[in-house]
Amino acid sequence: MVRTPLTEGQRDRGRALGQILRAARAPRTAAEVAHDAGISIDTLRKIERGAIPNPAFFTIAALAKALGMDMNDLAATLAAAEEAPPEQGRGLRAS
């Protein structure tokens, strides 16, 4: 099966999602969050660095629950990151 290459926008969205999730787990280790979400630490690390730019919905839902995040807030934060100019989109912090 041949995969369609990702667009730069899709890659940017994946990196922004990773930054938001990493900021949200800041006081906790990746291992703790991965365990609580029921995913591997490798998967969490790949999502956080944007290597998995389109993670499965249920993976994100599990991470949001483990981090105590509301899915609507996560979506709004991600949408705001997508609308921000590139220099403002760097170093996002979850609210």
PDB file of N, CA and C in Angstrom:
ATOM      1  N   MET A   1       0.841  -1.182   0.000  1.00  0.00           N
ATOM      2  CA  MET A   1       0.000   0.000   0.000  1.00  0.00           C
ATOM      3  C   MET A   1       0.885   1.242   0.000  1.00  0.00           C
ATOM      4  N   VAL A   2       0.607   2.145  -0.904  1.00  0.00           N
ATOM      5  CA  VAL A   2       1.356   3.387  -1.010  1.00  0.00           C
ATOM      6  C   VAL A   2       0.603   4.473  -0.257  1.00  0.00           C
ATOM      7  N   ARG A   3       1.312   5.145   0.623  1.00  0.00           N
ATOM      8  CA  ARG A   3       0.687   6.236   1.376  1.00  0.00           C
ATOM      9  C   ARG A   3       0.846   7.555   0.626  1.00  0.00           C
ATOM     10  N   THR A   4      -0.175   8.363   0.683  1.00  0.00           N
ATOM     11  CA  THR A   4      -0.096   9.700   0.126  1.00  0.00           C
ATOM     12  C   THR A   4       0.798  10.534   1.033  1.00  0.00           C
ATOM     13  N   PRO A   5       1.762  11.240   0.479  1.00  0.00           N
ATOM     14  CA  PRO A   5       2.635  12.062   1.326  1.00  0.00           C
ATOM     15  C   PRO A   5       1.825  13.116   2.080  1.00  0.00           C
ATOM     16  N   LEU A   6       2.268  13.400   3.282  1.00  0.00           N
ATOM     17  CA  LEU A   6       1.612  14.423   4.084  1.00  0.00           C
ATOM     18  C   LEU A   6       1.962  15.810   3.560  1.00  0.00           C
ATOM     19  N   THR A   7       1.013  16.702   3.688  1.00  0.00           N
ATOM     20  CA  THR A   7       1.276  18.088   3.317  1.00  0.00           C
ATOM     21  C   THR A   7       2.053  18.756   4.455  1.00  0.00           C
ATOM     22  N   GLU A   8       2.654  19.873   4.160  1.00  0.00           N
ATOM     23  CA  GLU A   8       3.370  20.615   5.203  1.00  0.00           C
ATOM     24  C   GLU A   8       2.394  21.055   6.295  1.00  0.00           C
ATOM     25  N   GLY A   9       1.170  21.388   5.919  1.00  0.00           N
ATOM     26  CA  GLY A   9       0.155  21.763   6.903  1.00  0.00           C
ATOM     27  C   GLY A   9      -0.178  20.622   7.850  1.00  0.00           C
ATOM     28  N   GLN A  10      -0.259  19.413   7.317  1.00  0.00           N
ATOM     29  CA  GLN A  10      -0.519  18.254   8.172  1.00  0.00           C
ATOM     30  C   GLN A  10       0.650  18.003   9.119  1.00  0.00           C
ATOM     31  N   ARG A  11       1.868  18.171   8.621  1.00  0.00           N
ATOM     32  CA  ARG A  11       3.045  18.010   9.482  1.00  0.00           C
ATOM     33  C   ARG A  11       3.061  19.081  10.574  1.00  0.00           C
ATOM     34  N   ASP A  12       2.735  20.323  10.198  1.00  0.00           N
ATOM     35  CA  ASP A  12       2.699  21.417  11.185  1.00  0.00           C
ATOM     36  C   ASP A  12       1.653  21.145  12.265  1.00  0.00           C
ATOM     37  N   ARG A  13       0.481  20.654  11.851  1.00  0.00           N
ATOM     38  CA  ARG A  13      -0.581  20.351  12.809  1.00  0.00           C
ATOM     39  C   ARG A  13      -0.136  19.247  13.768  1.00  0.00           C
ATOM     40  N   GLY A  14       0.552  18.243  13.251  1.00  0.00           N
ATOM     41  CA  GLY A  14       1.071  17.176  14.103  1.00  0.00           C
ATOM     42  C   GLY A  14       2.077  17.685  15.112  1.00  0.00           C
ATOM     43  N   ARG A  15       2.964  18.582  14.667  1.00  0.00           N
ATOM     44  CA  ARG A  15       3.945  19.165  15.599  1.00  0.00           C
ATOM     45  C   ARG A  15       3.257  20.030  16.648  1.00  0.00           C
ATOM     46  N   ALA A  16       2.239  20.788  16.234  1.00  0.00           N
ATOM     47  CA  ALA A  16       1.510  21.629  17.183  1.00  0.00           C
ATOM     48  C   ALA A  16       0.786  20.769  18.221  1.00  0.00           C
ATOM     49  N   LEU A  17       0.161  19.688  17.780  1.00  0.00           N
ATOM     50  CA  LEU A  17      -0.506  18.777  18.711  1.00  0.00           C
ATOM     51  C   LEU A  17       0.500  18.224  19.708  1.00  0.00           C
ATOM     52  N   GLY A  18       1.659  17.824  19.219  1.00  0.00           N
ATOM     53  CA  GLY A  18       2.695  17.296  20.092  1.00  0.00           C
ATOM     54  C   GLY A  18       3.132  18.306  21.140  1.00  0.00           C
ATOM     55  N   GLN A  19       3.295  19.561  20.736  1.00  0.00           N
ATOM     56  CA  GLN A  19       3.685  20.608  21.681  1.00  0.00           C
ATOM     57  C   GLN A  19       2.619  20.825  22.744  1.00  0.00           C
ATOM     58  N   ILE A  20       1.374  20.818  22.328  1.00  0.00           N
ATOM     59  CA  ILE A  20       0.269  21.011  23.278  1.00  0.00           C
ATOM     60  C   ILE A  20       0.241  19.876  24.297  1.00  0.00           C
ATOM     61  N   LEU A  21       0.353  18.647  23.823  1.00  0.00           N
ATOM     62  CA  LEU A  21       0.313  17.498  24.732  1.00  0.00           C
ATOM     63  C   LEU A  21       1.527  17.470  25.656  1.00  0.00           C
ATOM     64  N   ARG A  22       2.686  17.791  25.121  1.00  0.00           N
ATOM     65  CA  ARG A  22       3.900  17.806  25.952  1.00  0.00           C
ATOM     66  C   ARG A  22       3.783  18.865  27.044  1.00  0.00           C
ATOM     67  N   ALA A  23       3.265  20.034  26.690  1.00  0.00           N
ATOM     68  CA  ALA A  23       3.091  21.100  27.680  1.00  0.00           C
ATOM     69  C   ALA A  23       2.078  20.689  28.749  1.00  0.00           C
ATOM     70  N   ALA A  24       1.033  19.977  28.339  1.00  0.00           N
ATOM     71  CA  ALA A  24      -0.010  19.564  29.284  1.00  0.00           C
ATOM     72  C   ALA A  24       0.496  18.533  30.289  1.00  0.00           C
ATOM     73  N   ARG A  25       1.459  17.728  29.890  1.00  0.00           N
ATOM     74  CA  ARG A  25       1.968  16.705  30.802  1.00  0.00           C
ATOM     75  C   ARG A  25       3.197  17.173  31.565  1.00  0.00           C
ATOM     76  N   ALA A  26       3.591  18.426  31.392  1.00  0.00           N
ATOM     77  CA  ALA A  26       4.842  18.973  31.918  1.00  0.00           C
ATOM     78  C   ALA A  26       5.264  18.454  33.291  1.00  0.00           C
ATOM     79  N   PRO A  27       4.412  18.420  34.292  1.00  0.00           N
ATOM     80  CA  PRO A  27       4.913  17.951  35.585  1.00  0.00           C
ATOM     81  C   PRO A  27       5.043  16.435  35.680  1.00  0.00           C
ATOM     82  N   ARG A  28       4.501  15.723  34.726  1.00  0.00           N
ATOM     83  CA  ARG A  28       4.516  14.251  34.762  1.00  0.00           C
ATOM     84  C   ARG A  28       5.492  13.702  33.732  1.00  0.00           C
ATOM     85  N   THR A  29       5.930  12.491  33.949  1.00  0.00           N
ATOM     86  CA  THR A  29       6.823  11.858  32.981  1.00  0.00           C
ATOM     87  C   THR A  29       6.014  11.280  31.829  1.00  0.00           C
ATOM     88  N   ALA A  30       6.695  11.100  30.713  1.00  0.00           N
ATOM     89  CA  ALA A  30       6.049  10.486  29.550  1.00  0.00           C
ATOM     90  C   ALA A  30       5.589   9.072  29.899  1.00  0.00           C
ATOM     91  N   ALA A  31       6.377   8.367  30.684  1.00  0.00           N
ATOM     92  CA  ALA A  31       6.020   6.996  31.064  1.00  0.00           C
ATOM     93  C   ALA A  31       4.718   6.962  31.862  1.00  0.00           C
ATOM     94  N   GLU A  32       4.543   7.895  32.795  1.00  0.00           N
ATOM     95  CA  GLU A  32       3.316   7.946  33.599  1.00  0.00           C
ATOM     96  C   GLU A  32       2.094   8.212  32.717  1.00  0.00           C
ATOM     97  N   VAL A  33       2.226   9.189  31.838  1.00  0.00           N
ATOM     98  CA  VAL A  33       1.095   9.552  30.977  1.00  0.00           C
ATOM     99  C   VAL A  33       0.772   8.420  30.011  1.00  0.00           C
ATOM    100  N   ALA A  34       1.789   7.828  29.414  1.00  0.00           N
ATOM    101  CA  ALA A  34       1.563   6.717  28.486  1.00  0.00           C
ATOM    102  C   ALA A  34       0.859   5.570  29.199  1.00  0.00           C
ATOM    103  N   HIS A  35       1.313   5.249  30.398  1.00  0.00           N
ATOM    104  CA  HIS A  35       0.684   4.168  31.173  1.00  0.00           C
ATOM    105  C   HIS A  35      -0.779   4.483  31.447  1.00  0.00           C
ATOM    106  N   ASP A  36      -1.054   5.706  31.919  1.00  0.00           N
ATOM    107  CA  ASP A  36      -2.426   6.098  32.245  1.00  0.00           C
ATOM    108  C   ASP A  36      -3.332   6.115  31.011  1.00  0.00           C
ATOM    109  N   ALA A  37      -2.751   6.416  29.846  1.00  0.00           N
ATOM    110  CA  ALA A  37      -3.538   6.458  28.608  1.00  0.00           C
ATOM    111  C   ALA A  37      -3.647   5.079  27.954  1.00  0.00           C
ATOM    112  N   GLY A  38      -2.857   4.135  28.428  1.00  0.00           N
ATOM    113  CA  GLY A  38      -2.910   2.799  27.845  1.00  0.00           C
ATOM    114  C   GLY A  38      -2.217   2.691  26.495  1.00  0.00           C
ATOM    115  N   ILE A  39      -1.216   3.529  26.285  1.00  0.00           N
ATOM    116  CA  ILE A  39      -0.445   3.478  25.041  1.00  0.00           C
ATOM    117  C   ILE A  39       1.021   3.272  25.387  1.00  0.00           C
ATOM    118  N   SER A  40       1.812   2.935  24.404  1.00  0.00           N
ATOM    119  CA  SER A  40       3.237   2.756  24.658  1.00  0.00           C
ATOM    120  C   SER A  40       3.923   4.112  24.783  1.00  0.00           C
ATOM    121  N   ILE A  41       5.003   4.122  25.532  1.00  0.00           N
ATOM    122  CA  ILE A  41       5.764   5.362  25.673  1.00  0.00           C
ATOM    123  C   ILE A  41       6.338   5.782  24.323  1.00  0.00           C
ATOM    124  N   ASP A  42       6.692   4.815  23.490  1.00  0.00           N
ATOM    125  CA  ASP A  42       7.207   5.110  22.156  1.00  0.00           C
ATOM    126  C   ASP A  42       6.156   5.854  21.334  1.00  0.00           C
ATOM    127  N   THR A  43       4.907   5.417  21.410  1.00  0.00           N
ATOM    128  CA  THR A  43       3.832   6.087  20.681  1.00  0.00           C
ATOM    129  C   THR A  43       3.657   7.515  21.187  1.00  0.00           C
ATOM    130  N   LEU A  44       3.662   7.703  22.507  1.00  0.00           N
ATOM    131  CA  LEU A  44       3.518   9.050  23.059  1.00  0.00           C
ATOM    132  C   LEU A  44       4.660   9.942  22.593  1.00  0.00           C
ATOM    133  N   ARG A  45       5.866   9.454  22.643  1.00  0.00           N
ATOM    134  CA  ARG A  45       7.020  10.255  22.213  1.00  0.00           C
ATOM    135  C   ARG A  45       6.921  10.626  20.733  1.00  0.00           C
ATOM    136  N   LYS A  46       6.476   9.690  19.913  1.00  0.00           N
ATOM    137  CA  LYS A  46       6.313   9.987  18.486  1.00  0.00           C
ATOM    138  C   LYS A  46       5.246  11.050  18.265  1.00  0.00           C
ATOM    139  N   ILE A  47       4.150  10.974  19.001  1.00  0.00           N
ATOM    140  CA  ILE A  47       3.092  11.994  18.877  1.00  0.00           C
ATOM    141  C   ILE A  47       3.631  13.335  19.330  1.00  0.00           C
ATOM    142  N   GLU A  48       4.335  13.351  20.456  1.00  0.00           N
ATOM    143  CA  GLU A  48       4.843  14.616  20.994  1.00  0.00           C
ATOM    144  C   GLU A  48       5.840  15.301  20.069  1.00  0.00           C
ATOM    145  N   ARG A  49       6.605  14.550  19.321  1.00  0.00           N
ATOM    146  CA  ARG A  49       7.573  15.189  18.422  1.00  0.00           C
ATOM    147  C   ARG A  49       7.022  15.374  17.007  1.00  0.00           C
ATOM    148  N   GLY A  50       5.779  14.958  16.783  1.00  0.00           N
ATOM    149  CA  GLY A  50       5.136  15.164  15.492  1.00  0.00           C
ATOM    150  C   GLY A  50       5.426  14.073  14.481  1.00  0.00           C
ATOM    151  N   ALA A  51       6.055  12.978  14.906  1.00  0.00           N
ATOM    152  CA  ALA A  51       6.362  11.879  13.987  1.00  0.00           C
ATOM    153  C   ALA A  51       5.107  11.097  13.602  1.00  0.00           C
ATOM    154  N   ILE A  52       4.075  11.193  14.425  1.00  0.00           N
ATOM    155  CA  ILE A  52       2.759  10.638  14.082  1.00  0.00           C
ATOM    156  C   ILE A  52       1.830  11.843  13.992  1.00  0.00           C
ATOM    157  N   PRO A  53       1.757  12.475  12.814  1.00  0.00           N
ATOM    158  CA  PRO A  53       1.003  13.718  12.699  1.00  0.00           C
ATOM    159  C   PRO A  53      -0.506  13.545  12.737  1.00  0.00           C
ATOM    160  N   ASN A  54      -0.997  12.333  12.474  1.00  0.00           N
ATOM    161  CA  ASN A  54      -2.440  12.078  12.479  1.00  0.00           C
ATOM    162  C   ASN A  54      -2.747  10.872  13.363  1.00  0.00           C
ATOM    163  N   PRO A  55      -2.555  11.010  14.677  1.00  0.00           N
ATOM    164  CA  PRO A  55      -2.843   9.864  15.546  1.00  0.00           C
ATOM    165  C   PRO A  55      -4.331   9.532  15.559  1.00  0.00           C
ATOM    166  N   ALA A  56      -4.632   8.296  15.886  1.00  0.00           N
ATOM    167  CA  ALA A  56      -6.023   7.843  15.941  1.00  0.00           C
ATOM    168  C   ALA A  56      -6.810   8.647  16.971  1.00  0.00           C
ATOM    169  N   PHE A  57      -8.070   8.859  16.674  1.00  0.00           N
ATOM    170  CA  PHE A  57      -8.942   9.616  17.576  1.00  0.00           C
ATOM    171  C   PHE A  57      -8.933   9.032  18.988  1.00  0.00           C
ATOM    172  N   PHE A  58      -9.056   7.717  19.092  1.00  0.00           N
ATOM    173  CA  PHE A  58      -9.134   7.109  20.413  1.00  0.00           C
ATOM    174  C   PHE A  58      -7.824   7.233  21.175  1.00  0.00           C
ATOM    175  N   THR A  59      -6.717   7.330  20.474  1.00  0.00           N
ATOM    176  CA  THR A  59      -5.428   7.562  21.131  1.00  0.00           C
ATOM    177  C   THR A  59      -5.409   8.959  21.737  1.00  0.00           C
ATOM    178  N   ILE A  60      -5.853   9.935  20.977  1.00  0.00           N
ATOM    179  CA  ILE A  60      -5.902  11.307  21.486  1.00  0.00           C
ATOM    180  C   ILE A  60      -6.918  11.430  22.620  1.00  0.00           C
ATOM    181  N   ALA A  61      -8.042  10.761  22.487  1.00  0.00           N
ATOM    182  CA  ALA A  61      -9.046  10.787  23.559  1.00  0.00           C
ATOM    183  C   ALA A  61      -8.469  10.193  24.834  1.00  0.00           C
ATOM    184  N   ALA A  62      -7.731   9.095  24.732  1.00  0.00           N
ATOM    185  CA  ALA A  62      -7.118   8.473  25.907  1.00  0.00           C
ATOM    186  C   ALA A  62      -6.070   9.386  26.521  1.00  0.00           C
ATOM    187  N   LEU A  63      -5.283  10.053  25.677  1.00  0.00           N
ATOM    188  CA  LEU A  63      -4.283  10.990  26.196  1.00  0.00           C
ATOM    189  C   LEU A  63      -4.951  12.182  26.886  1.00  0.00           C
ATOM    190  N   ALA A  64      -5.990  12.720  26.264  1.00  0.00           N
ATOM    191  CA  ALA A  64      -6.699  13.846  26.869  1.00  0.00           C
ATOM    192  C   ALA A  64      -7.248  13.455  28.238  1.00  0.00           C
ATOM    193  N   LYS A  65      -7.832  12.277  28.337  1.00  0.00           N
ATOM    194  CA  LYS A  65      -8.363  11.816  29.613  1.00  0.00           C
ATOM    195  C   LYS A  65      -7.243  11.664  30.638  1.00  0.00           C
ATOM    196  N   ALA A  66      -6.136  11.062  30.244  1.00  0.00           N
ATOM    197  CA  ALA A  66      -5.007  10.860  31.158  1.00  0.00           C
ATOM    198  C   ALA A  66      -4.422  12.193  31.629  1.00  0.00           C
ATOM    199  N   LEU A  67      -4.522  13.213  30.781  1.00  0.00           N
ATOM    200  CA  LEU A  67      -3.979  14.528  31.119  1.00  0.00           C
ATOM    201  C   LEU A  67      -5.011  15.450  31.762  1.00  0.00           C
ATOM    202  N   GLY A  68      -6.246  14.963  31.882  1.00  0.00           N
ATOM    203  CA  GLY A  68      -7.303  15.790  32.465  1.00  0.00           C
ATOM    204  C   GLY A  68      -7.711  16.934  31.549  1.00  0.00           C
ATOM    205  N   MET A  69      -7.586  16.714  30.251  1.00  0.00           N
ATOM    206  CA  MET A  69      -7.931  17.742  29.273  1.00  0.00           C
ATOM    207  C   MET A  69      -9.306  17.467  28.693  1.00  0.00           C
ATOM    208  N   ASP A  70     -10.033  18.522  28.414  1.00  0.00           N
ATOM    209  CA  ASP A  70     -11.304  18.427  27.715  1.00  0.00           C
ATOM    210  C   ASP A  70     -11.010  18.394  26.214  1.00  0.00           C
ATOM    211  N   MET A  71     -11.637  17.476  25.503  1.00  0.00           N
ATOM    212  CA  MET A  71     -11.386  17.350  24.064  1.00  0.00           C
ATOM    213  C   MET A  71     -11.737  18.637  23.303  1.00  0.00           C
ATOM    214  N   ASN A  72     -12.784  19.333  23.728  1.00  0.00           N
ATOM    215  CA  ASN A  72     -13.146  20.592  23.065  1.00  0.00           C
ATOM    216  C   ASN A  72     -12.057  21.639  23.268  1.00  0.00           C
ATOM    217  N   ASP A  73     -11.499  21.705  24.476  1.00  0.00           N
ATOM    218  CA  ASP A  73     -10.411  22.647  24.749  1.00  0.00           C
ATOM    219  C   ASP A  73      -9.170  22.290  23.935  1.00  0.00           C
ATOM    220  N   LEU A  74      -8.880  21.005  23.848  1.00  0.00           N
ATOM    221  CA  LEU A  74      -7.738  20.560  23.058  1.00  0.00           C
ATOM    222  C   LEU A  74      -7.923  20.957  21.594  1.00  0.00           C
ATOM    223  N   ALA A  75      -9.106  20.731  21.063  1.00  0.00           N
ATOM    224  CA  ALA A  75      -9.383  21.088  19.671  1.00  0.00           C
ATOM    225  C   ALA A  75      -9.278  22.592  19.451  1.00  0.00           C
ATOM    226  N   ALA A  76      -9.783  23.377  20.399  1.00  0.00           N
ATOM    227  CA  ALA A  76      -9.719  24.832  20.273  1.00  0.00           C
ATOM    228  C   ALA A  76      -8.273  25.319  20.341  1.00  0.00           C
ATOM    229  N   THR A  77      -7.481  24.751  21.222  1.00  0.00           N
ATOM    230  CA  THR A  77      -6.075  25.129  21.337  1.00  0.00           C
ATOM    231  C   THR A  77      -5.326  24.785  20.058  1.00  0.00           C
ATOM    232  N   LEU A  78      -5.622  23.616  19.501  1.00  0.00           N
ATOM    233  CA  LEU A  78      -4.984  23.211  18.255  1.00  0.00           C
ATOM    234  C   LEU A  78      -5.405  24.124  17.106  1.00  0.00           C
ATOM    235  N   ALA A  79      -6.682  24.481  17.056  1.00  0.00           N
ATOM    236  CA  ALA A  79      -7.168  25.383  16.004  1.00  0.00           C
ATOM    237  C   ALA A  79      -6.493  26.749  16.116  1.00  0.00           C
ATOM    238  N   ALA A  80      -6.328  27.247  17.335  1.00  0.00           N
ATOM    239  CA  ALA A  80      -5.658  28.529  17.539  1.00  0.00           C
ATOM    240  C   ALA A  80      -4.204  28.450  17.096  1.00  0.00           C
ATOM    241  N   ALA A  81      -3.559  27.325  17.353  1.00  0.00           N
ATOM    242  CA  ALA A  81      -2.162  27.143  16.941  1.00  0.00           C
ATOM    243  C   ALA A  81      -2.060  27.134  15.420  1.00  0.00           C
ATOM    244  N   GLU A  82      -3.035  26.558  14.751  1.00  0.00           N
ATOM    245  CA  GLU A  82      -3.020  26.515  13.287  1.00  0.00           C
ATOM    246  C   GLU A  82      -3.220  27.902  12.684  1.00  0.00           C
ATOM    247  N   GLU A  83      -3.950  28.764  13.377  1.00  0.00           N
ATOM    248  CA  GLU A  83      -4.235  30.105  12.865  1.00  0.00           C
ATOM    249  C   GLU A  83      -3.126  31.093  13.179  1.00  0.00           C
ATOM    250  N   ALA A  84      -2.288  30.781  14.170  1.00  0.00           N
ATOM    251  CA  ALA A  84      -1.225  31.696  14.580  1.00  0.00           C
ATOM    252  C   ALA A  84      -0.143  31.746  13.511  1.00  0.00           C
ATOM    253  N   PRO A  85       0.460  32.930  13.337  1.00  0.00           N
ATOM    254  CA  PRO A  85       1.613  33.004  12.429  1.00  0.00           C
ATOM    255  C   PRO A  85       2.706  32.060  12.919  1.00  0.00           C
ATOM    256  N   PRO A  86       3.541  31.538  12.030  1.00  0.00           N
ATOM    257  CA  PRO A  86       4.551  30.546  12.408  1.00  0.00           C
ATOM    258  C   PRO A  86       5.412  30.936  13.606  1.00  0.00           C
ATOM    259  N   GLU A  87       5.823  32.188  13.701  1.00  0.00           N
ATOM    260  CA  GLU A  87       6.664  32.576  14.832  1.00  0.00           C
ATOM    261  C   GLU A  87       5.911  32.541  16.160  1.00  0.00           C
ATOM    262  N   GLN A  88       4.575  32.707  16.146  1.00  0.00           N
ATOM    263  CA  GLN A  88       3.791  32.645  17.362  1.00  0.00           C
ATOM    264  C   GLN A  88       3.374  31.215  17.691  1.00  0.00           C
ATOM    265  N   GLY A  89       3.377  30.339  16.703  1.00  0.00           N
ATOM    266  CA  GLY A  89       2.967  28.954  16.912  1.00  0.00           C
ATOM    267  C   GLY A  89       4.014  28.115  17.604  1.00  0.00           C
ATOM    268  N   ARG A  90       5.239  28.613  17.728  1.00  0.00           N
ATOM    269  CA  ARG A  90       6.320  27.866  18.356  1.00  0.00           C
ATOM    270  C   ARG A  90       6.202  27.970  19.868  1.00  0.00           C
ATOM    271  N   GLY A  91       6.532  26.919  20.566  1.00  0.00           N
ATOM    272  CA  GLY A  91       6.559  26.929  22.019  1.00  0.00           C
ATOM    273  C   GLY A  91       5.197  27.088  22.657  1.00  0.00           C
ATOM    274  N   LEU A  92       4.199  26.471  22.096  1.00  0.00           N
ATOM    275  CA  LEU A  92       2.833  26.562  22.631  1.00  0.00           C
ATOM    276  C   LEU A  92       2.755  26.029  24.035  1.00  0.00           C
ATOM    277  N   ARG A  93       1.891  26.571  24.791  1.00  0.00           N
ATOM    278  CA  ARG A  93       1.620  26.066  26.135  1.00  0.00           C
ATOM    279  C   ARG A  93       0.125  25.782  26.240  1.00  0.00           C
ATOM    280  N   ALA A  94      -0.210  24.649  26.811  1.00  0.00           N
ATOM    281  CA  ALA A  94      -1.620  24.315  27.013  1.00  0.00           C
ATOM    282  C   ALA A  94      -2.175  25.195  28.115  1.00  0.00           C
ATOM    283  N   SER A  95      -3.430  25.575  27.971  1.00  0.00           N
ATOM    284  CA  SER A  95      -4.047  26.403  29.001  1.00  0.00           C
ATOM    285  C   SER A  95      -4.784  25.585  30.017  1.00  0.00           C
TER     286      SER A  95
END
